[in-house]
């Protein structure tokens, strides 16, 4: 039996129309270093139409890819909604990718047009000759004449191009499962992989973002979007802001703690979102020069685990609630959010808030062991996290049609590559990446737990743990330590650190193998690059001390 | 270009699984007159499976209609989710329909099974012989033996039937556009009309209900669902509660102000939803016997316009925020909700809160004039409200396949039959029903505005205004007055009332025609029945005084 409901597609064109009319007084503002330049959502609607008309004039139609190479600013927000509203596909390029990766993803996505910020032109100019499918470059916030165009590429000034356009556009009605935007993972293994979001997935995801069990922001909020628009679908912030009527505040290129604090002092955002590294810097900045940031009622932090001490410092010293969240490019990215259950207080509340959070109804989650068996959500059993739902990717993009890699997908579920446990009431705690967890004699040892514990020792600046082959146990942990200045490497230090860990871990989990290194190799987004560490070990580049 | 997102359907079976696991500690409770009987969502999950197994045992499959004839209670909540989860279609029968209408809707929907509350058996027994498609009656909360079964109908005890069943069920994966539930309008013209909600529409609608720009309740709330589950999709409360993990409190048959206040005193709900009549009674009860009800952080009121004085009395005297909302059976029912814009205070804030509210992104709205032209949302122009979206009906149910009546639908939009105005920032104010608005010389006069104004006169108990034919102006208002005891009808009274209105209305809007009646005819849900009033006028049953 069919329902009588209207078969109205979820469409980002409808979202744009809504935001630019019924939420037309809300604003998006960009920090200039000394103040903000602001446009209302009403003006954003007009500018989006001008951009859509301009893109159509350049030959862009439904399904064509429109790339951006931009900071978070007003023009980027306009592109974010205009491109999908006209049926094109927004591809926000990650300006921090390694050059060969940037070129790879732009070519793989077959980007036709790139909108580039003026301040990023010197970097972009190096890549442009290698971008095979790009026919037009639009320079925003800068001088188009500064870019030399290769053969077959036309360079336009954003301002001049849009000035000539109509501020209305007859947006097409398209299937809600059509592509709206795409984002590549900055995976540490192999080529970056593309995820293609749909109008449907972005709409549903925006509804979840504004739900009180996720970010819960409203028209009364001003959302400081520090997370780059080119990271993981911008955590859904642009579409959720347009849907809720929340004001958006964009930091542009001013991402250092000092300028961020000036921006906050001036604009008093109520909500902010960024990775832990940013907040660590802000916290240090606040210690150096106190400032009231209690206008921030909530700060969402994700991308990697938030150190508990940082959460407590923000709350206890600055009155700012840090909300821990988990997600991936592949999951749009929400994920779980660590609102504690009601009625829970004190230490127990903190324990819940330190988790990766609770799943909402639209994200199904399960844990699977080495043999592909689902393990119980008892808060203890470890397994690889698998997720499923309408804003979770079911494949990776391929111009030749997607193939579904069984390492990444399991019977319709996305294998996240994360190892964790889930409580009966749906709270996720991740303990490791599945490729990093150390499988010792049939038991799993979390490399992350060892790292966190050993980093608590006063002599340790950084620590990374990898699994290395072991004849008896299959695999055992190797701890790579970066010492603080003044501390001495060697067997004595290793013994001291192992003693420091005993009591915190079962005896069989304590590492025998230690190595002292100058720095932990990092990925482009600042995560520990354990692949490179493993390669250094395999190549014999690490001096290993083995304790008896 | 297709997205890579999973093609995961929005499914109430998934919602049931979520609620009964990750929100398993939340509860649904039913008032017994002296206390509550409670089940956790975990227990609800097991009971839903038992009911689904029982229904399957009775031959119910995907698409079959499962009716309820029940108060709001735990068993009704179980049926609300179990029937759609198994792919059947829940049809909550309105126990307050006139007998012939009740029989009509049950036969029209082809209900196969009816679950009936024991206390409603005497009423139900009268209808049962006329229900042509019903094969099974399940008696909950009462004695199945008390019901005499007609030929071909089997009567079961809910408790005994479920006791024998497994508490797991392998729910089918079905298309999200499949029917999940149906509800008939209690229209005052013609036969009731059926609206069929889908899994998709109910899921999306639940996401909207829990959004902070609608009801915004969370796992920390206890939601008192006074609105009957058989009214307008229960305002979406059951599915929104399961989605958010909010606790649900059910009043069963205890709907009088006294018992409702006892229930509130005992259970301290934080959120409640009901029509204005209920809240008027509660307010009067509170005046008679004071009680602290400030545990209610929000009360959603809809179904008909809330008197401003009631909203202010609740807030100023009892610390309870009344949230005005608009919707219809045809719109699932949300609709608009009157959260004022941020930053607005004092009188201006109240003006926003008295409106029917602001539309969310997923509900498109426009106003259309007599000639089918869209009028501007300028806060002044009047038009018939038309709405569109994935939880708005696009037709009425017909067993022979839906036909789309142009009086009800306009190029994919639902014609609501309501006349109103919309501000540029999306706030709706309804002034009349389109069939009640008086079209006088090309201008519209709101019958409701006249009624509200004249009811402010101390001699007037009730007033209803209808349009009657006029040679010169096409139509002019006729005011039907029910006087308070002691007041005298006649030309003097009519003149006095017209003088009372002058100053409040333009001169051309002041009514010449007046009639004094004993009572205003009402519909089954207590609304003014202007159809009957018009018939009385047409039949010459009203004595009309015409002022010069």
mmCIF file of C-alpha atoms in Angstrom, chain B residues 92-359:
data_model
loop_
_atom_site.group_PDB
_atom_site.id
_atom_site.type_symbol
_atom_site.label_atom_id
_atom_site.label_comp_id
_atom_site.label_asym_id
_atom_site.label_seq_id
_atom_site.Cartn_x
_atom_site.Cartn_y
_atom_site.Cartn_z
ATOM 1 C CA UNK B 92 -6.030 4.873 14.916
ATOM 2 C CA UNK B 93 -9.790 5.293 14.950
ATOM 3 C CA UNK B 94 -11.145 8.494 16.435
ATOM 4 C CA UNK B 95 -13.368 7.328 19.268
ATOM 5 C CA UNK B 96 -15.215 10.661 19.198
ATOM 6 C CA UNK B 97 -16.462 10.448 15.623
ATOM 7 C CA UNK B 98 -20.190 10.287 15.045
ATOM 8 C CA UNK B 99 -21.208 6.603 14.737
ATOM 9 C CA UNK B 100 -21.883 6.719 11.009
ATOM 10 C CA UNK B 101 -18.499 8.403 10.406
ATOM 11 C CA UNK B 102 -16.649 5.845 12.515
ATOM 12 C CA UNK B 103 -18.230 3.003 10.572
ATOM 13 C CA UNK B 104 -17.517 4.782 7.306
ATOM 14 C CA UNK B 105 -13.793 5.258 7.980
ATOM 15 C CA UNK B 106 -13.212 1.724 9.274
ATOM 16 C CA UNK B 107 -14.916 0.282 6.201
ATOM 17 C CA UNK B 108 -13.259 2.724 3.822
ATOM 18 C CA UNK B 109 -9.824 1.896 5.212
ATOM 19 C CA UNK B 110 -10.704 -1.836 5.111
ATOM 20 C CA UNK B 111 -9.439 -2.384 8.647
ATOM 21 C CA UNK B 112 -8.715 -6.083 9.283
ATOM 22 C CA UNK B 113 -8.030 -6.043 13.006
ATOM 23 C CA UNK B 114 -9.080 -3.623 15.714
ATOM 24 C CA UNK B 115 -7.333 -3.351 19.077
ATOM 25 C CA UNK B 116 -9.867 -1.974 21.578
ATOM 26 C CA UNK B 117 -9.531 -0.721 25.118
ATOM 27 C CA UNK B 118 -11.759 -2.566 27.586
ATOM 28 C CA UNK B 119 -13.352 0.650 28.831
ATOM 29 C CA UNK B 120 -14.405 1.479 25.261
ATOM 30 C CA UNK B 121 -16.051 -1.897 24.582
ATOM 31 C CA UNK B 122 -19.637 -0.733 25.204
ATOM 32 C CA UNK B 123 -19.229 1.965 22.545
ATOM 33 C CA UNK B 124 -17.295 -0.259 20.173
ATOM 34 C CA UNK B 125 -19.840 -3.070 20.453
ATOM 35 C CA UNK B 126 -22.427 -0.840 18.801
ATOM 36 C CA UNK B 127 -20.211 -0.277 15.753
ATOM 37 C CA UNK B 128 -18.757 -3.742 15.355
ATOM 38 C CA UNK B 129 -21.708 -5.349 13.519
ATOM 39 C CA UNK B 130 -21.349 -2.704 10.792
ATOM 40 C CA UNK B 131 -17.593 -3.077 10.283
ATOM 41 C CA UNK B 132 -17.453 -5.108 7.083
ATOM 42 C CA UNK B 133 -13.769 -5.985 6.820
ATOM 43 C CA UNK B 134 -12.845 -6.569 10.462
ATOM 44 C CA UNK B 135 -11.994 -10.219 11.202
ATOM 45 C CA UNK B 136 -10.315 -9.909 14.585
ATOM 46 C CA UNK B 137 -10.819 -7.784 17.671
ATOM 47 C CA UNK B 138 -8.099 -7.682 20.315
ATOM 48 C CA UNK B 139 -9.249 -6.421 23.707
ATOM 49 C CA UNK B 140 -6.576 -4.634 25.730
ATOM 50 C CA UNK B 141 -6.941 -3.449 29.311
ATOM 51 C CA UNK B 142 -10.219 -5.243 29.821
ATOM 52 C CA UNK B 143 -12.260 -8.387 29.523
ATOM 53 C CA UNK B 144 -12.438 -9.893 26.034
ATOM 54 C CA UNK B 145 -15.362 -12.038 27.138
ATOM 55 C CA UNK B 146 -17.448 -8.900 27.551
ATOM 56 C CA UNK B 147 -17.632 -8.466 23.779
ATOM 57 C CA UNK B 148 -20.074 -10.502 21.770
ATOM 58 C CA UNK B 149 -18.542 -11.331 18.404
ATOM 59 C CA UNK B 150 -20.630 -11.159 15.242
ATOM 60 C CA UNK B 151 -20.404 -13.980 12.717
ATOM 61 C CA UNK B 152 -16.950 -14.150 11.144
ATOM 62 C CA UNK B 153 -15.209 -12.070 13.789
ATOM 63 C CA UNK B 154 -12.925 -13.529 16.445
ATOM 64 C CA UNK B 155 -12.327 -11.776 19.753
ATOM 65 C CA UNK B 156 -8.965 -12.119 21.529
ATOM 66 C CA UNK B 157 -7.531 -11.048 24.838
ATOM 67 C CA UNK B 158 -4.465 -8.847 24.205
ATOM 68 C CA UNK B 159 -2.681 -10.296 27.218
ATOM 69 C CA UNK B 160 -3.387 -13.936 26.368
ATOM 70 C CA UNK B 161 -2.646 -13.484 22.680
ATOM 71 C CA UNK B 162 0.715 -11.857 23.346
ATOM 72 C CA UNK B 163 1.756 -14.178 26.167
ATOM 73 C CA UNK B 164 2.223 -16.987 23.669
ATOM 74 C CA UNK B 165 4.474 -15.015 21.317
ATOM 75 C CA UNK B 166 8.213 -14.649 20.810
ATOM 76 C CA UNK B 167 9.712 -11.310 21.805
ATOM 77 C CA UNK B 168 11.788 -11.040 18.662
ATOM 78 C CA UNK B 169 10.558 -10.386 15.126
ATOM 79 C CA UNK B 170 12.390 -10.261 11.834
ATOM 80 C CA UNK B 171 10.996 -6.970 10.546
ATOM 81 C CA UNK B 172 10.916 -6.680 6.757
ATOM 82 C CA UNK B 173 12.866 -4.107 4.767
ATOM 83 C CA UNK B 174 10.292 -2.104 2.847
ATOM 84 C CA UNK B 175 10.262 0.890 0.532
ATOM 85 C CA UNK B 176 10.285 4.098 2.576
ATOM 86 C CA UNK B 177 7.328 5.390 0.566
ATOM 87 C CA UNK B 178 5.161 2.501 1.772
ATOM 88 C CA UNK B 179 2.185 3.220 3.972
ATOM 89 C CA UNK B 180 2.927 3.252 7.698
ATOM 90 C CA UNK B 181 -0.196 4.772 9.212
ATOM 91 C CA UNK B 182 -3.408 6.450 8.211
ATOM 92 C CA UNK B 183 -5.663 9.065 9.683
ATOM 93 C CA UNK B 184 -8.999 10.483 8.553
ATOM 94 C CA UNK B 185 -9.875 14.144 8.696
ATOM 95 C CA UNK B 186 -12.954 15.021 10.697
ATOM 96 C CA UNK B 187 -13.956 17.353 7.897
ATOM 97 C CA UNK B 188 -17.220 19.199 8.297
ATOM 98 C CA UNK B 189 -18.042 18.835 4.600
ATOM 99 C CA UNK B 190 -18.688 15.446 3.032
ATOM 100 C CA UNK B 191 -17.272 12.123 4.163
ATOM 101 C CA UNK B 192 -14.064 12.007 6.238
ATOM 102 C CA UNK B 193 -11.009 11.815 4.016
ATOM 103 C CA UNK B 194 -8.072 9.497 4.587
ATOM 104 C CA UNK B 195 -4.434 10.545 4.697
ATOM 105 C CA UNK B 196 -1.787 7.821 4.480
ATOM 106 C CA UNK B 197 1.572 8.548 6.099
ATOM 107 C CA UNK B 198 4.686 6.743 4.907
ATOM 108 C CA UNK B 199 7.774 5.493 6.728
ATOM 109 C CA UNK B 200 9.637 8.289 5.003
ATOM 110 C CA UNK B 201 7.189 11.009 6.004
ATOM 111 C CA UNK B 202 6.980 9.850 9.600
ATOM 112 C CA UNK B 203 10.763 9.629 9.924
ATOM 113 C CA UNK B 204 11.377 13.076 8.460
ATOM 114 C CA UNK B 205 8.534 14.490 10.523
ATOM 115 C CA UNK B 206 9.953 12.992 13.720
ATOM 116 C CA UNK B 207 13.312 14.622 12.951
ATOM 117 C CA UNK B 208 11.455 17.925 12.614
ATOM 118 C CA UNK B 209 9.466 17.458 15.824
ATOM 119 C CA UNK B 210 12.660 17.019 17.840
ATOM 120 C CA UNK B 211 14.330 19.964 16.124
ATOM 121 C CA UNK B 212 14.716 22.993 18.411
ATOM 122 C CA UNK B 213 12.792 25.150 15.928
ATOM 123 C CA UNK B 214 9.778 22.863 16.435
ATOM 124 C CA UNK B 215 9.169 21.024 19.699
ATOM 125 C CA UNK B 216 12.826 20.357 20.456
ATOM 126 C CA UNK B 217 12.452 17.711 23.086
ATOM 127 C CA UNK B 218 15.265 15.409 24.104
ATOM 128 C CA UNK B 219 16.022 12.291 26.110
ATOM 129 C CA UNK B 220 15.897 14.519 29.230
ATOM 130 C CA UNK B 221 12.203 15.306 28.680
ATOM 131 C CA UNK B 222 9.052 13.595 29.842
ATOM 132 C CA UNK B 223 6.386 14.275 27.250
ATOM 133 C CA UNK B 224 2.770 14.280 28.396
ATOM 134 C CA UNK B 225 0.834 13.288 25.269
ATOM 135 C CA UNK B 226 -2.664 14.587 25.941
ATOM 136 C CA UNK B 227 -3.423 14.986 22.249
ATOM 137 C CA UNK B 228 -5.122 11.694 21.355
ATOM 138 C CA UNK B 229 -3.079 9.227 19.332
ATOM 139 C CA UNK B 230 -6.039 9.171 16.928
ATOM 140 C CA UNK B 231 -5.783 12.910 16.161
ATOM 141 C CA UNK B 232 -3.613 14.074 13.273
ATOM 142 C CA UNK B 233 -0.866 11.440 13.543
ATOM 143 C CA UNK B 234 -0.652 12.146 17.293
ATOM 144 C CA UNK B 235 1.219 15.331 16.369
ATOM 145 C CA UNK B 236 4.177 13.062 15.665
ATOM 146 C CA UNK B 237 4.845 12.566 19.380
ATOM 147 C CA UNK B 238 5.217 8.765 19.495
ATOM 148 C CA UNK B 239 7.842 8.529 16.740
ATOM 149 C CA UNK B 240 9.644 11.671 17.900
ATOM 150 C CA UNK B 241 9.826 10.289 21.436
ATOM 151 C CA UNK B 242 11.254 6.996 20.212
ATOM 152 C CA UNK B 243 13.757 8.881 18.057
ATOM 153 C CA UNK B 244 14.922 11.224 20.816
ATOM 154 C CA UNK B 245 14.631 8.869 23.774
ATOM 155 C CA UNK B 246 12.192 11.197 25.527
ATOM 156 C CA UNK B 247 9.950 9.522 28.094
ATOM 157 C CA UNK B 248 6.263 9.455 27.264
ATOM 158 C CA UNK B 249 3.457 9.937 29.751
ATOM 159 C CA UNK B 250 -0.019 8.810 28.712
ATOM 160 C CA UNK B 251 -3.196 10.046 30.428
ATOM 161 C CA UNK B 252 -5.371 7.102 29.318
ATOM 162 C CA UNK B 253 -9.016 8.143 29.850
ATOM 163 C CA UNK B 254 -8.220 10.706 32.552
ATOM 164 C CA UNK B 255 -8.585 13.829 30.445
ATOM 165 C CA UNK B 256 -10.467 16.121 32.820
ATOM 166 C CA UNK B 257 -8.507 19.002 34.387
ATOM 167 C CA UNK B 258 -8.584 17.480 37.883
ATOM 168 C CA UNK B 259 -7.039 14.116 37.002
ATOM 169 C CA UNK B 260 -4.602 15.777 34.568
ATOM 170 C CA UNK B 261 -3.371 18.010 37.366
ATOM 171 C CA UNK B 262 -3.028 15.029 39.704
ATOM 172 C CA UNK B 263 -1.041 13.211 37.026
ATOM 173 C CA UNK B 264 1.216 16.244 36.588
ATOM 174 C CA UNK B 265 1.680 16.654 40.323
ATOM 175 C CA UNK B 266 2.756 13.019 40.548
ATOM 176 C CA UNK B 267 4.869 12.625 37.399
ATOM 177 C CA UNK B 268 6.229 16.131 36.738
ATOM 178 C CA UNK B 269 6.255 16.098 32.925
ATOM 179 C CA UNK B 270 8.549 18.650 31.301
ATOM 180 C CA UNK B 271 6.653 18.898 28.044
ATOM 181 C CA UNK B 272 2.999 18.549 27.094
ATOM 182 C CA UNK B 273 0.834 18.815 24.010
ATOM 183 C CA UNK B 274 -2.921 19.380 23.719
ATOM 184 C CA UNK B 275 -5.614 21.551 22.146
ATOM 185 C CA UNK B 276 -6.574 24.912 23.736
ATOM 186 C CA UNK B 277 -9.792 23.529 25.308
ATOM 187 C CA UNK B 278 -7.772 21.208 27.526
ATOM 188 C CA UNK B 279 -5.460 23.993 28.649
ATOM 189 C CA UNK B 280 -8.380 26.297 29.342
ATOM 190 C CA UNK B 281 -9.722 23.655 31.722
ATOM 191 C CA UNK B 282 -6.316 23.143 33.339
ATOM 192 C CA UNK B 283 -5.966 26.890 33.819
ATOM 193 C CA UNK B 284 -9.378 27.087 35.492
ATOM 194 C CA UNK B 285 -8.440 24.101 37.665
ATOM 195 C CA UNK B 286 -5.272 25.895 38.749
ATOM 196 C CA UNK B 287 -7.234 29.001 39.693
ATOM 197 C CA UNK B 288 -9.531 26.882 41.843
ATOM 198 C CA UNK B 289 -6.718 24.918 43.463
ATOM 199 C CA UNK B 290 -3.184 26.277 43.033
ATOM 200 C CA UNK B 291 -0.418 23.844 42.120
ATOM 201 C CA UNK B 292 3.141 24.345 40.914
ATOM 202 C CA UNK B 293 3.289 23.243 37.263
ATOM 203 C CA UNK B 294 6.575 24.971 36.432
ATOM 204 C CA UNK B 295 8.102 21.517 35.792
ATOM 205 C CA UNK B 296 6.517 21.998 32.341
ATOM 206 C CA UNK B 297 9.191 23.860 30.425
ATOM 207 C CA UNK B 298 7.113 23.902 27.236
ATOM 208 C CA UNK B 299 3.518 23.233 26.319
ATOM 209 C CA UNK B 300 2.705 22.907 22.633
ATOM 210 C CA UNK B 301 -0.801 23.987 21.740
ATOM 211 C CA UNK B 302 -2.398 23.560 18.355
ATOM 212 C CA UNK B 303 -5.554 22.309 16.721
ATOM 213 C CA UNK B 304 -7.098 25.744 16.912
ATOM 214 C CA UNK B 305 -5.856 29.228 17.726
ATOM 215 C CA UNK B 306 -4.776 29.812 21.323
ATOM 216 C CA UNK B 307 -6.346 32.840 23.028
ATOM 217 C CA UNK B 308 -3.498 35.278 23.799
ATOM 218 C CA UNK B 309 -4.846 35.744 27.333
ATOM 219 C CA UNK B 310 -4.383 32.023 27.953
ATOM 220 C CA UNK B 311 -0.779 32.110 26.796
ATOM 221 C CA UNK B 312 -0.025 35.036 29.039
ATOM 222 C CA UNK B 313 -1.826 33.537 32.026
ATOM 223 C CA UNK B 314 0.233 30.342 31.774
ATOM 224 C CA UNK B 315 3.492 32.192 31.457
ATOM 225 C CA UNK B 316 2.976 35.005 33.917
ATOM 226 C CA UNK B 317 1.039 33.157 36.610
ATOM 227 C CA UNK B 318 2.468 29.636 36.275
ATOM 228 C CA UNK B 319 5.885 30.010 34.642
ATOM 229 C CA UNK B 320 4.882 27.756 31.752
ATOM 230 C CA UNK B 321 5.765 28.657 28.194
ATOM 231 C CA UNK B 322 2.994 27.992 25.691
ATOM 232 C CA UNK B 323 4.237 27.299 22.197
ATOM 233 C CA UNK B 324 1.655 27.936 19.521
ATOM 234 C CA UNK B 325 1.725 25.631 16.519
ATOM 235 C CA UNK B 326 -0.238 25.103 13.341
ATOM 236 C CA UNK B 327 -0.841 21.916 11.424
ATOM 237 C CA UNK B 328 -3.440 19.595 9.975
ATOM 238 C CA UNK B 329 -4.037 15.884 9.601
ATOM 239 C CA UNK B 330 -2.916 16.446 6.013
ATOM 240 C CA UNK B 331 0.448 17.859 7.142
ATOM 241 C CA UNK B 332 1.507 15.059 9.553
ATOM 242 C CA UNK B 333 0.773 17.650 11.252
ATOM 243 C CA UNK B 334 3.758 20.061 11.602
ATOM 244 C CA UNK B 335 3.302 22.921 10.222
ATOM 245 C CA UNK B 336 4.566 26.045 11.709
ATOM 246 C CA UNK B 337 5.682 26.683 15.292
ATOM 247 C CA UNK B 338 5.709 30.104 16.944
ATOM 248 C CA UNK B 339 9.210 30.462 18.332
ATOM 249 C CA UNK B 340 9.871 34.189 18.161
ATOM 250 C CA UNK B 341 12.971 35.395 16.310
ATOM 251 C CA UNK B 342 15.986 35.787 18.561
ATOM 252 C CA UNK B 343 16.576 39.189 20.059
ATOM 253 C CA UNK B 344 12.903 40.153 19.998
ATOM 254 C CA UNK B 345 11.414 41.110 23.378
ATOM 255 C CA UNK B 346 8.353 42.499 25.122
ATOM 256 C CA UNK B 347 5.186 43.206 23.134
ATOM 257 C CA UNK B 348 6.893 42.389 19.841
ATOM 258 C CA UNK B 349 7.866 38.961 21.155
ATOM 259 C CA UNK B 350 4.261 38.306 22.187
ATOM 260 C CA UNK B 351 3.021 39.368 18.750
ATOM 261 C CA UNK B 352 5.266 36.718 17.177
ATOM 262 C CA UNK B 353 4.176 34.134 19.715
ATOM 263 C CA UNK B 354 0.505 34.756 18.977
ATOM 264 C CA UNK B 355 1.044 33.921 15.293
ATOM 265 C CA UNK B 356 0.580 30.391 13.974
ATOM 266 C CA UNK B 357 4.366 30.269 13.769
ATOM 267 C CA UNK B 358 7.286 30.051 11.428
ATOM 268 C CA UNK B 359 7.729 27.376 8.790
#
